Amino acid sequence: MSALVLVVEDEEDLASTLEFNLKREGHATRVAGTGEAALRAAGEDPVPDVILLDLMLPDASGTEICRKLKQEARTRHVPIIMLTAKGEEIDRVIGLEVGADDYVVKPFSVRELMLRVRAVLRRTQSSEPAALPQGERRFADLRVDPDAHRVWVGAFEVTLTALEFKLLTTLLDRKGRVQSREQLLEEVWQMPSELTTRTVDTHVKRLRQKLGHAGDYIETVRGVGYRFLDRPREGT
Ligand code: CA
């Protein structure tokens, strides 16, 4: 599966290491060392299939660039993997405010990043409307339209990242059944399960926050994983 990957990274050594490895995987690359260059490079034809975005750029923060890319009609559907350093606000990065699809913490192994790129690409492909089960799903006041990729709680639309959407539909389609973190990593992230299961927790947490009270429809099953309620609770 070859793709066009935009690498936004001001550390030149890291940028060329990434470029080298991406090319070895059969991908084409575009590299930008500043936020301004990143926005320009993301808008060029053809639009990249994935963007790797450093959080600390000389002229802007990666979160700011990410937000701009997610607002732009041309680039809003392009998955973004943030390259963050330890201690940076990972919750914010992948959450509501910024909307990145995934992240790796520096220093990361190149192998791990390549796996994530592969997973993101697979996910983008498999989340195309034709590949999804058809038809709207409803659960109490939660409404999910897989074709339009839209979610409502009551009258309010909730904006989810592609990954959160897949996480929600995966849980919802197996309601009443426990999904282990490892299963979710495989199904939603499409990654070998030796990778960190904490990723699942972080994303479920953000998904719940975004869904508000409907977030309670997703239960934590201690020591195992998560489960979407079998049926709405009394009074919901
Ligand atoms: Ca940097």
mmCIF file of C-alpha atoms and ligand atoms in Angstrom:
data_model
loop_
_atom_site.group_PDB
_atom_site.id
_atom_site.type_symbol
_atom_site.label_atom_id
_atom_site.label_comp_id
_atom_site.label_asym_id
_atom_site.label_seq_id
_atom_site.Cartn_x
_atom_site.Cartn_y
_atom_site.Cartn_z
ATOM 1 C CA MET A 1 0.000 0.000 0.000
ATOM 2 C CA SER A 2 1.981 3.007 -1.141
ATOM 3 C CA ALA A 3 1.031 6.505 -0.213
ATOM 4 C CA LEU A 4 2.144 10.092 -0.234
ATOM 5 C CA VAL A 5 3.388 11.017 3.225
ATOM 6 C CA LEU A 6 4.027 14.584 4.317
ATOM 7 C CA VAL A 7 6.737 14.734 6.973
ATOM 8 C CA VAL A 8 6.642 17.916 9.043
ATOM 9 C CA GLU A 9 9.751 17.950 11.200
ATOM 10 C CA ASP A 10 12.382 20.618 11.766
ATOM 11 C CA GLU A 11 15.076 18.252 13.059
ATOM 12 C CA GLU A 12 16.797 17.505 9.801
ATOM 13 C CA ASP A 13 18.356 14.220 10.890
ATOM 14 C CA LEU A 14 15.023 12.869 12.000
ATOM 15 C CA ALA A 15 13.286 14.170 8.878
ATOM 16 C CA SER A 16 15.750 12.391 6.607
ATOM 17 C CA THR A 17 15.604 9.182 8.636
ATOM 18 C CA LEU A 18 11.837 9.198 8.278
ATOM 19 C CA GLU A 19 12.042 10.002 4.589
ATOM 20 C CA PHE A 20 14.509 7.188 4.024
ATOM 21 C CA ASN A 21 12.354 4.649 5.825
ATOM 22 C CA LEU A 22 9.116 5.762 4.224
ATOM 23 C CA LYS A 23 10.686 5.459 0.781
ATOM 24 C CA ARG A 24 11.980 2.028 1.656
ATOM 25 C CA GLU A 25 8.385 1.083 2.464
ATOM 26 C CA GLY A 26 7.417 2.228 -1.014
ATOM 27 C CA HIS A 27 5.909 5.587 -0.094
ATOM 28 C CA ALA A 28 6.453 8.934 -1.736
ATOM 29 C CA THR A 29 7.369 11.792 0.602
ATOM 30 C CA ARG A 30 7.161 15.519 0.939
ATOM 31 C CA VAL A 31 9.085 17.249 3.731
ATOM 32 C CA ALA A 32 8.444 20.540 5.490
ATOM 33 C CA GLY A 33 10.527 22.053 8.279
ATOM 34 C CA THR A 34 8.206 24.832 9.415
ATOM 35 C CA GLY A 35 4.518 25.267 10.083
ATOM 36 C CA GLU A 36 4.143 27.626 7.187
ATOM 37 C CA ALA A 37 5.833 25.207 4.793
ATOM 38 C CA ALA A 38 3.646 22.422 6.198
ATOM 39 C CA LEU A 39 0.417 24.223 5.395
ATOM 40 C CA ARG A 40 1.653 24.951 1.898
ATOM 41 C CA ALA A 41 2.859 21.375 1.325
ATOM 42 C CA ALA A 42 -0.399 19.907 2.638
ATOM 43 C CA GLY A 43 -2.465 21.948 0.205
ATOM 44 C CA GLU A 44 -0.477 21.051 -2.890
ATOM 45 C CA ASP A 45 -1.785 18.614 -5.445
ATOM 46 C CA PRO A 46 -2.103 15.762 -4.785
ATOM 47 C CA VAL A 47 -3.117 16.118 -1.166
ATOM 48 C CA PRO A 48 -1.025 13.792 1.051
ATOM 49 C CA ASP A 49 -2.498 10.509 2.293
ATOM 50 C CA VAL A 50 -0.948 10.855 5.739
ATOM 51 C CA ILE A 51 0.757 13.680 7.610
ATOM 52 C CA LEU A 52 3.434 13.135 10.266
ATOM 53 C CA LEU A 53 3.456 16.289 12.315
ATOM 54 C CA ASP A 54 6.052 17.364 14.862
ATOM 55 C CA LEU A 55 4.587 19.141 17.852
ATOM 56 C CA MET A 56 7.404 21.670 18.250
ATOM 57 C CA LEU A 57 8.108 23.631 15.107
ATOM 58 C CA PRO A 58 10.232 26.780 14.893
ATOM 59 C CA ASP A 59 7.418 29.100 13.781
ATOM 60 C CA ALA A 60 4.291 27.411 15.144
ATOM 61 C CA SER A 61 3.084 24.638 17.361
ATOM 62 C CA GLY A 62 2.085 21.386 15.761
ATOM 63 C CA THR A 63 -1.288 21.575 17.494
ATOM 64 C CA GLU A 64 -1.999 24.879 15.776
ATOM 65 C CA ILE A 65 -1.041 23.428 12.393
ATOM 66 C CA CYS A 66 -3.103 20.323 13.070
ATOM 67 C CA ARG A 67 -6.152 22.398 13.910
ATOM 68 C CA LYS A 68 -5.748 24.432 10.729
ATOM 69 C CA LEU A 69 -5.418 21.303 8.604
ATOM 70 C CA LYS A 70 -8.530 19.832 10.204
ATOM 71 C CA GLN A 71 -10.487 23.001 9.436
ATOM 72 C CA GLU A 72 -9.455 23.173 5.808
ATOM 73 C CA ALA A 73 -11.889 21.360 3.496
ATOM 74 C CA ARG A 74 -9.027 20.091 1.338
ATOM 75 C CA THR A 75 -7.086 18.486 4.163
ATOM 76 C CA ARG A 76 -9.613 17.751 6.890
ATOM 77 C CA HIS A 77 -9.843 14.046 6.008
ATOM 78 C CA VAL A 78 -6.101 13.475 5.900
ATOM 79 C CA PRO A 79 -5.026 11.419 8.910
ATOM 80 C CA ILE A 80 -2.425 13.104 11.091
ATOM 81 C CA ILE A 81 0.061 11.315 13.318
ATOM 82 C CA MET A 82 1.624 13.666 15.848
ATOM 83 C CA LEU A 83 5.263 13.299 16.826
ATOM 84 C CA THR A 84 5.293 14.403 20.442
ATOM 85 C CA ALA A 85 7.822 14.445 23.234
ATOM 86 C CA LYS A 86 7.208 12.856 26.602
ATOM 87 C CA GLY A 87 5.171 15.013 28.906
ATOM 88 C CA GLU A 88 3.502 16.951 26.147
ATOM 89 C CA GLU A 89 -0.221 17.102 26.382
ATOM 90 C CA ILE A 90 -1.108 13.922 24.592
ATOM 91 C CA ASP A 91 -4.722 14.034 25.683
ATOM 92 C CA ARG A 92 -5.156 17.418 24.097
ATOM 93 C CA VAL A 93 -3.279 16.415 20.990
ATOM 94 C CA ILE A 94 -5.554 13.554 20.087
ATOM 95 C CA GLY A 95 -8.628 15.125 21.558
ATOM 96 C CA LEU A 96 -11.336 17.509 20.742
ATOM 97 C CA GLU A 97 -9.199 20.593 20.541
ATOM 98 C CA VAL A 98 -6.698 19.382 18.019
ATOM 99 C CA GLY A 99 -8.093 16.279 16.378
ATOM 100 C CA ALA A 100 -4.968 14.316 15.469
ATOM 101 C CA ASP A 101 -5.622 10.677 14.599
ATOM 102 C CA ASP A 102 -2.698 9.139 16.397
ATOM 103 C CA TYR A 103 0.591 10.002 18.038
ATOM 104 C CA VAL A 104 3.987 8.593 18.867
ATOM 105 C CA VAL A 105 6.172 9.783 21.721
ATOM 106 C CA LYS A 106 9.782 10.747 20.993
ATOM 107 C CA PRO A 107 12.139 8.995 20.999
ATOM 108 C CA PHE A 108 10.045 6.479 19.061
ATOM 109 C CA SER A 109 11.288 3.511 17.094
ATOM 110 C CA VAL A 110 11.083 4.029 13.366
ATOM 111 C CA ARG A 111 9.564 0.576 13.106
ATOM 112 C CA GLU A 112 6.719 1.543 15.375
ATOM 113 C CA LEU A 113 6.029 4.696 13.412
ATOM 114 C CA MET A 114 6.041 2.745 10.142
ATOM 115 C CA LEU A 115 3.513 0.337 11.637
ATOM 116 C CA ARG A 116 1.289 3.227 12.592
ATOM 117 C CA VAL A 117 1.519 4.745 9.144
ATOM 118 C CA ARG A 118 0.527 1.390 7.696
ATOM 119 C CA ALA A 119 -2.353 1.083 10.170
ATOM 120 C CA VAL A 120 -3.638 4.574 9.448
ATOM 121 C CA LEU A 121 -3.571 3.895 5.723
ATOM 122 C CA ARG A 122 -5.413 0.622 6.118
ATOM 123 C CA ARG A 123 -7.975 2.338 8.281
ATOM 124 C CA THR A 124 -8.532 5.139 5.795
ATOM 125 C CA GLN A 125 -9.103 2.609 3.087
ATOM 126 C CA SER A 126 -11.354 0.352 5.102
ATOM 127 C CA SER A 127 -13.416 3.249 6.414
ATOM 128 C CA GLU A 128 -14.562 4.180 2.954
ATOM 129 C CA PRO A 129 -18.358 4.103 2.862
ATOM 130 C CA ALA A 130 -18.588 0.957 0.723
ATOM 131 C CA ALA A 131 -16.591 -1.065 3.243
ATOM 132 C CA LEU A 132 -18.821 -0.152 6.163
ATOM 133 C CA PRO A 133 -21.988 -1.916 7.092
ATOM 134 C CA GLN A 134 -24.794 0.211 5.749
ATOM 135 C CA GLY A 135 -27.488 2.010 7.612
ATOM 136 C CA GLU A 136 -27.941 4.282 10.525
ATOM 137 C CA ARG A 137 -27.527 2.959 14.070
ATOM 138 C CA ARG A 138 -29.439 4.217 17.040
ATOM 139 C CA PHE A 139 -28.941 3.575 20.712
ATOM 140 C CA ALA A 140 -31.135 5.600 23.072
ATOM 141 C CA ASP A 141 -30.390 9.188 22.033
ATOM 142 C CA LEU A 142 -27.188 8.270 20.224
ATOM 143 C CA ARG A 143 -27.413 8.223 16.447
ATOM 144 C CA VAL A 144 -24.615 7.146 14.121
ATOM 145 C CA ASP A 145 -24.647 7.518 10.360
ATOM 146 C CA PRO A 146 -21.809 5.364 8.973
ATOM 147 C CA ASP A 147 -22.265 6.556 5.414
ATOM 148 C CA ALA A 148 -21.971 10.222 6.279
ATOM 149 C CA HIS A 149 -19.521 9.565 9.127
ATOM 150 C CA ARG A 150 -21.637 11.636 11.469
ATOM 151 C CA VAL A 151 -22.711 11.190 15.070
ATOM 152 C CA TRP A 152 -25.415 12.890 17.107
ATOM 153 C CA VAL A 153 -26.342 12.792 20.765
ATOM 154 C CA GLY A 154 -29.890 14.037 20.946
ATOM 155 C CA ALA A 155 -30.057 17.065 18.695
ATOM 156 C CA PHE A 156 -26.349 17.813 18.919
ATOM 157 C CA GLU A 157 -23.807 16.649 16.428
ATOM 158 C CA VAL A 158 -20.532 15.374 17.854
ATOM 159 C CA THR A 159 -17.363 15.748 15.820
ATOM 160 C CA LEU A 160 -15.184 12.661 15.993
ATOM 161 C CA THR A 161 -11.848 11.875 14.410
ATOM 162 C CA ALA A 162 -11.798 8.959 11.962
ATOM 163 C CA LEU A 163 -10.282 6.810 14.661
ATOM 164 C CA GLU A 164 -12.817 7.706 17.327
ATOM 165 C CA PHE A 165 -15.580 7.045 14.840
ATOM 166 C CA LYS A 166 -14.249 3.598 14.130
ATOM 167 C CA LEU A 167 -13.825 2.940 17.841
ATOM 168 C CA LEU A 168 -17.428 3.927 18.499
ATOM 169 C CA THR A 169 -18.904 1.888 15.667
ATOM 170 C CA THR A 170 -16.778 -1.128 16.581
ATOM 171 C CA LEU A 171 -18.042 -1.029 20.172
ATOM 172 C CA LEU A 172 -21.599 -0.256 19.127
ATOM 173 C CA ASP A 173 -21.770 -3.060 16.577
ATOM 174 C CA ARG A 174 -20.824 -5.527 19.308
ATOM 175 C CA LYS A 175 -22.961 -4.103 22.004
ATOM 176 C CA GLY A 176 -23.273 -6.264 25.080
ATOM 177 C CA ARG A 177 -20.019 -8.006 24.292
ATOM 178 C CA VAL A 178 -16.746 -7.208 26.014
ATOM 179 C CA GLN A 179 -13.988 -6.056 23.726
ATOM 180 C CA SER A 180 -10.500 -6.421 25.109
ATOM 181 C CA ARG A 181 -7.961 -3.681 24.545
ATOM 182 C CA GLU A 182 -5.986 -6.075 22.378
ATOM 183 C CA GLN A 183 -9.044 -6.806 20.238
ATOM 184 C CA LEU A 184 -9.721 -3.115 19.864
ATOM 185 C CA LEU A 185 -6.113 -2.439 18.905
ATOM 186 C CA GLU A 186 -6.429 -5.035 16.190
ATOM 187 C CA GLU A 187 -9.856 -4.011 14.962
ATOM 188 C CA VAL A 188 -9.674 -0.261 15.228
ATOM 189 C CA TRP A 189 -5.975 0.483 14.962
ATOM 190 C CA GLN A 190 -5.224 -2.621 12.969
ATOM 191 C CA MET A 191 -1.984 -3.003 14.787
ATOM 192 C CA PRO A 192 -0.158 -5.949 16.250
ATOM 193 C CA SER A 193 -1.238 -6.154 19.852
ATOM 194 C CA GLU A 194 2.252 -5.923 21.338
ATOM 195 C CA LEU A 195 1.851 -2.185 20.929
ATOM 196 C CA THR A 196 0.652 -0.267 23.925
ATOM 197 C CA THR A 197 -2.892 -0.908 25.058
ATOM 198 C CA ARG A 198 -2.851 2.412 26.910
ATOM 199 C CA THR A 199 -3.552 4.012 23.543
ATOM 200 C CA VAL A 200 -6.988 2.402 23.687
ATOM 201 C CA ASP A 201 -7.691 3.875 27.114
ATOM 202 C CA THR A 202 -6.666 7.351 26.041
ATOM 203 C CA HIS A 203 -8.910 7.246 23.008
ATOM 204 C CA VAL A 204 -11.880 5.770 24.840
ATOM 205 C CA LYS A 205 -11.524 8.534 27.409
ATOM 206 C CA ARG A 206 -11.626 11.217 24.736
ATOM 207 C CA LEU A 207 -14.496 9.526 22.937
ATOM 208 C CA ARG A 208 -16.507 9.438 26.150
ATOM 209 C CA GLN A 209 -15.798 13.098 26.826
ATOM 210 C CA LYS A 210 -16.993 14.048 23.385
ATOM 211 C CA LEU A 211 -20.165 11.983 23.682
ATOM 212 C CA GLY A 212 -21.109 13.615 26.987
ATOM 213 C CA HIS A 213 -23.711 11.561 28.851
ATOM 214 C CA ALA A 214 -23.830 9.111 25.948
ATOM 215 C CA GLY A 215 -20.232 8.293 26.876
ATOM 216 C CA ASP A 216 -21.704 6.278 29.745
ATOM 217 C CA TYR A 217 -23.049 3.794 27.191
ATOM 218 C CA ILE A 218 -19.470 2.547 26.985
ATOM 219 C CA GLU A 219 -18.614 0.604 30.124
ATOM 220 C CA THR A 220 -15.175 -0.215 31.428
ATOM 221 C CA VAL A 221 -14.780 -3.904 32.140
ATOM 222 C CA ARG A 222 -12.054 -4.004 34.730
ATOM 223 C CA GLY A 223 -8.896 -5.770 33.745
ATOM 224 C CA VAL A 224 -10.314 -6.656 30.344
ATOM 225 C CA GLY A 225 -11.488 -3.809 28.200
ATOM 226 C CA TYR A 226 -14.707 -2.112 27.214
ATOM 227 C CA ARG A 227 -18.280 -2.944 26.433
ATOM 228 C CA PHE A 228 -21.068 -0.988 24.836
ATOM 229 C CA LEU A 229 -24.262 -1.442 26.873
ATOM 230 C CA ASP A 230 -26.539 -4.224 25.793
ATOM 231 C CA ARG A 231 -29.633 -2.039 26.010
ATOM 232 C CA PRO A 232 -30.325 1.492 27.185
ATOM 233 C CA ARG A 233 -30.583 1.863 30.938
ATOM 234 C CA GLU A 234 -33.942 2.675 32.492
ATOM 235 C CA GLY A 235 -34.759 6.315 32.041
ATOM 236 C CA THR A 236 -32.442 7.017 29.096
HETATM 237 CA CA CA B 1 10.791 19.988 16.541
#
